[in-house]
Coordinates of N, CA and C in Angstrom, one line a residue:
S30 N -10.9 -16.1 -4.8 CA -11.0 -16.4 -6.3 C -11.2 -15.0 -7.0
C31 N -10.9 -14.8 -8.3 CA -11.0 -13.6 -8.9 C -12.1 -13.7 -9.8
N32 N -13.4 -13.8 -9.3 CA -14.6 -13.8 -10.0 C -15.0 -12.4 -10.1
E33 N -16.2 -12.3 -10.6 CA -16.8 -10.9 -10.7 C -17.3 -10.5 -9.6
D34 N -17.8 -11.3 -8.5 CA -18.2 -10.8 -7.2 C -17.1 -10.3 -6.2
A35 N -15.9 -11.1 -6.5 CA -14.6 -10.6 -5.8 C -14.1 -9.3 -6.5
R36 N -14.1 -9.2 -7.7 CA -13.7 -8.0 -8.3 C -14.6 -6.8 -7.9
A37 N -15.7 -7.0 -7.9 CA -16.7 -5.9 -7.4 C -16.4 -5.4 -5.9
L38 N -16.1 -6.4 -5.1 CA -15.8 -6.1 -3.7 C -14.4 -5.2 -3.6
R39 N -13.4 -5.7 -4.5 CA -12.2 -4.9 -4.7 C -12.3 -3.4 -4.9
V40 N -13.2 -3.4 -6.1 CA -13.5 -2.0 -6.8 C -14.3 -1.2 -5.6
T41 N -15.0 -1.8 -4.8 CA -15.7 -1.0 -3.9 C -14.7 -0.7 -2.8
R42 N -13.9 -1.4 -2.4 CA -12.9 -1.1 -1.4 C -12.0 0.1 -1.9
M43 N -11.5 -0.1 -3.1 CA -10.6 0.8 -3.6 C -11.2 2.1 -3.7
E44 N -12.6 2.2 -4.1 CA -13.3 3.5 -4.1 C -13.4 4.1 -2.7
E45 N -13.5 3.2 -1.8 CA -13.5 3.8 -0.3 C -12.4 4.5 0.1
I46 N -11.2 3.6 -0.3 CA -9.8 4.4 -0.3 C -9.6 5.7 -0.9
R47 N -9.9 5.8 -2.2 CA -10.0 7.0 -2.9 C -10.8 8.2 -2.4
A48 N -11.9 7.6 -1.8 CA -12.9 8.8 -1.3 C -12.3 9.3 0.0
T49 N -11.3 8.7 0.8 CA -10.7 9.2 2.1 C -9.6 10.2 1.6
G50 N -9.1 9.9 0.4 CA -8.1 10.7 -0.1 C -6.6 10.0 0.4
A51 N -6.7 8.8 1.0 CA -5.6 8.1 1.3 C -4.7 7.7 0.3
S52 N -3.5 7.7 0.4 CA -2.5 7.1 -0.7 C -1.9 5.7 -0.5
T53 N -2.3 5.3 0.8 CA -1.8 3.9 1.1 C -3.0 3.2 1.8
M54 N -3.0 1.9 1.4 CA -4.1 1.2 2.1 C -3.3 -0.1 2.9
L55 N -3.6 -0.4 4.2 CA -2.9 -1.2 4.9 C -3.9 -2.4 5.2
T56 N -3.4 -3.7 5.2 CA -4.3 -4.8 5.5 C -3.4 -5.8 6.4
S57 N -4.1 -6.5 7.1 CA -3.4 -7.6 7.8 C -3.3 -8.9 7.1
C58 N -3.8 -8.8 6.0 CA -3.8 -10.0 5.1 C -2.9 -10.0 3.8
P59 N -2.0 -10.7 3.7 CA -1.0 -10.6 2.4 C -1.8 -11.0 1.3
K60 N -2.8 -11.9 1.4 CA -3.6 -12.3 0.1 C -4.5 -11.1 -0.4
C61 N -4.8 -10.4 0.7 CA -5.7 -9.1 0.1 C -4.7 -8.2 -0.6
V62 N -3.5 -8.1 -0.1 CA -2.6 -7.2 -1.0 C -2.6 -7.8 -2.5
S63 N -2.4 -9.1 -2.6 CA -2.2 -9.6 -3.9 C -3.4 -9.3 -4.7
H64 N -4.6 -9.5 -4.2 CA -5.9 -9.3 -4.7 C -5.9 -7.8 -5.2
M65 N -5.8 -6.8 -4.2 CA -5.8 -5.4 -4.7 C -4.8 -5.1 -5.7
E66 N -3.6 -5.5 -5.6 CA -2.7 -5.3 -6.6 C -3.1 -5.8 -7.9
C67 N -3.8 -6.9 -8.1 CA -4.4 -7.4 -9.2 C -5.1 -6.5 -10.0
L68 N -6.1 -5.8 -9.1 CA -7.1 -4.8 -9.5 C -6.2 -3.6 -10.2
K69 N -5.1 -3.4 -9.5 CA -4.4 -2.2 -10.0 C -3.7 -2.6 -11.4
F70 N -3.2 -3.9 -11.4 CA -2.6 -4.3 -12.8 C -3.5 -4.4 -13.9
E71 N -4.9 -4.5 -13.7 CA -5.9 -4.5 -14.7 C -5.8 -3.1 -15.5
G72 N -5.1 -2.3 -15.1 CA -4.9 -1.0 -15.8 C -5.8 0.1 -15.6
D73 N -6.6 0.0 -14.4 CA -7.5 1.0 -14.1 C -6.5 2.3 -13.6
E74 N -6.6 3.3 -14.1 CA -5.6 4.4 -13.7 C -6.1 5.1 -12.4
R75 N -7.6 4.9 -12.2 CA -8.0 5.7 -10.9 C -7.1 5.0 -9.6
Y76 N -6.5 3.9 -9.6 CA -6.0 3.2 -8.5 C -4.4 3.2 -8.7
E77 N -4.0 3.8 -9.5 CA -2.7 3.5 -9.8 C -1.6 4.2 -8.7
N78 N -2.1 5.2 -8.1 CA -1.5 5.9 -7.1 C -1.7 5.5 -5.7
I79 N -2.5 4.4 -5.4 CA -2.9 3.8 -4.3 C -1.8 2.7 -3.9
E80 N -1.1 3.0 -2.8 CA 0.0 1.8 -2.4 C -0.8 0.9 -1.6
I81 N -0.6 -0.3 -1.6 CA -1.3 -1.4 -0.9 C -0.2 -2.1 -0.1
L82 N -0.3 -2.2 1.1 CA 1.0 -2.9 2.0 C 0.2 -3.8 3.0
D83 N 0.9 -4.8 3.4 CA 0.4 -5.6 4.7 C 1.1 -4.8 5.8
V84 N 0.6 -4.9 7.0 CA 1.1 -4.2 8.1 C 2.5 -4.6 8.3
V85 N 2.9 -5.7 8.4 CA 4.4 -6.1 8.6 C 5.3 -5.2 7.6
S86 N 4.9 -5.1 6.3 CA 5.7 -4.4 5.4 C 5.7 -3.1 5.6
F87 N 4.7 -2.5 6.1 CA 4.5 -1.1 6.5 C 5.4 -0.7 7.7
L88 N 5.4 -1.5 8.6 CA 6.1 -1.3 10.0 C 7.7 -1.6 9.7
A89 N 8.0 -2.5 8.8 CA 9.3 -2.6 8.4 C 9.9 -1.2 7.8
R90 N 9.2 -0.9 6.8 CA 9.5 0.4 6.1 C 9.7 1.6 7.1
Q91 N 8.8 1.6 8.1 CA 8.8 2.7 9.2 C 10.2 2.5 10.0
V92 N 10.6 1.3 10.4 CA 11.8 0.9 11.0 C 13.0 1.4 10.3
N93 N 13.0 0.9 9.0 CA 14.1 1.4 8.2 C 14.3 2.8 7.9
E94 N 13.2 3.3 7.7 CA 13.2 5.0 7.5 C 13.8 5.6 8.8
K95 N 13.2 5.2 10.0 CA 13.9 5.7 11.3 C 15.4 5.3 11.4
K96 N 15.8 4.3 11.0 CA 16.9 3.7 11.2 C 18.0 4.7 10.3
A97 N 17.4 4.9 9.1 CA 18.4 5.7 8.2 C 18.5 7.2 8.8
Q98 N 17.5 7.7 9.3 CA 17.4 8.9 9.9 C 18.3 9.0 11.1
V99 N 18.5 8.1 11.9 CA 19.4 8.1 13.0 C 20.9 7.8 12.6
E100 N 21.1 7.1 11.5 CA 22.4 6.9 10.9 C 22.7 8.3 10.2
A101 N 22.0 9.0 9.7 CA 22.2 10.1 9.1 C 22.5 11.4 10.1
S102 N 21.8 11.2 11.2 CA 22.0 12.4 12.2 C 23.3 12.0 12.8
S103 N 23.6 10.6 13.1 CA 25.1 10.2 13.5 C 26.0 10.8 12.9
L104 N 26.2 10.6 11.7 CA 27.0 11.0 10.5 C 27.2 12.5 10.6
T105 N 26.2 13.3 10.7 CA 26.2 14.6 10.9 C 26.9 15.1 12.1
S106 N 26.6 14.4 13.2 CA 27.2 14.9 14.5 C 28.8 14.4 14.5
V107 N 29.2 13.3 13.8 CA 30.6 12.9 13.8 C 31.5 14.0 13.0
E108 N 30.7 14.6 11.9 CA 31.3 15.5 10.9 C 31.6 16.9 11.7
A109 N 30.6 17.3 12.5 CA 30.7 18.5 13.0 C 31.6 18.3 14.2

């Protein structure tokens, strides 16, 4: 739920993330993504640059980026 105790926990976690200097937080829980994004949408500018992803979305992004690199490399090889 989004009560004050839950909000305090989200703030604590976001501050831990900021303290590490990380720009991305990964979680295995899609519900946690929603709750952390909720904190960002409240308008606190301290957290606007922290991306919050579940592990599956993160891995999918990595696969797609690698696939794009391979395709671009293949195109360059064909053109040469």
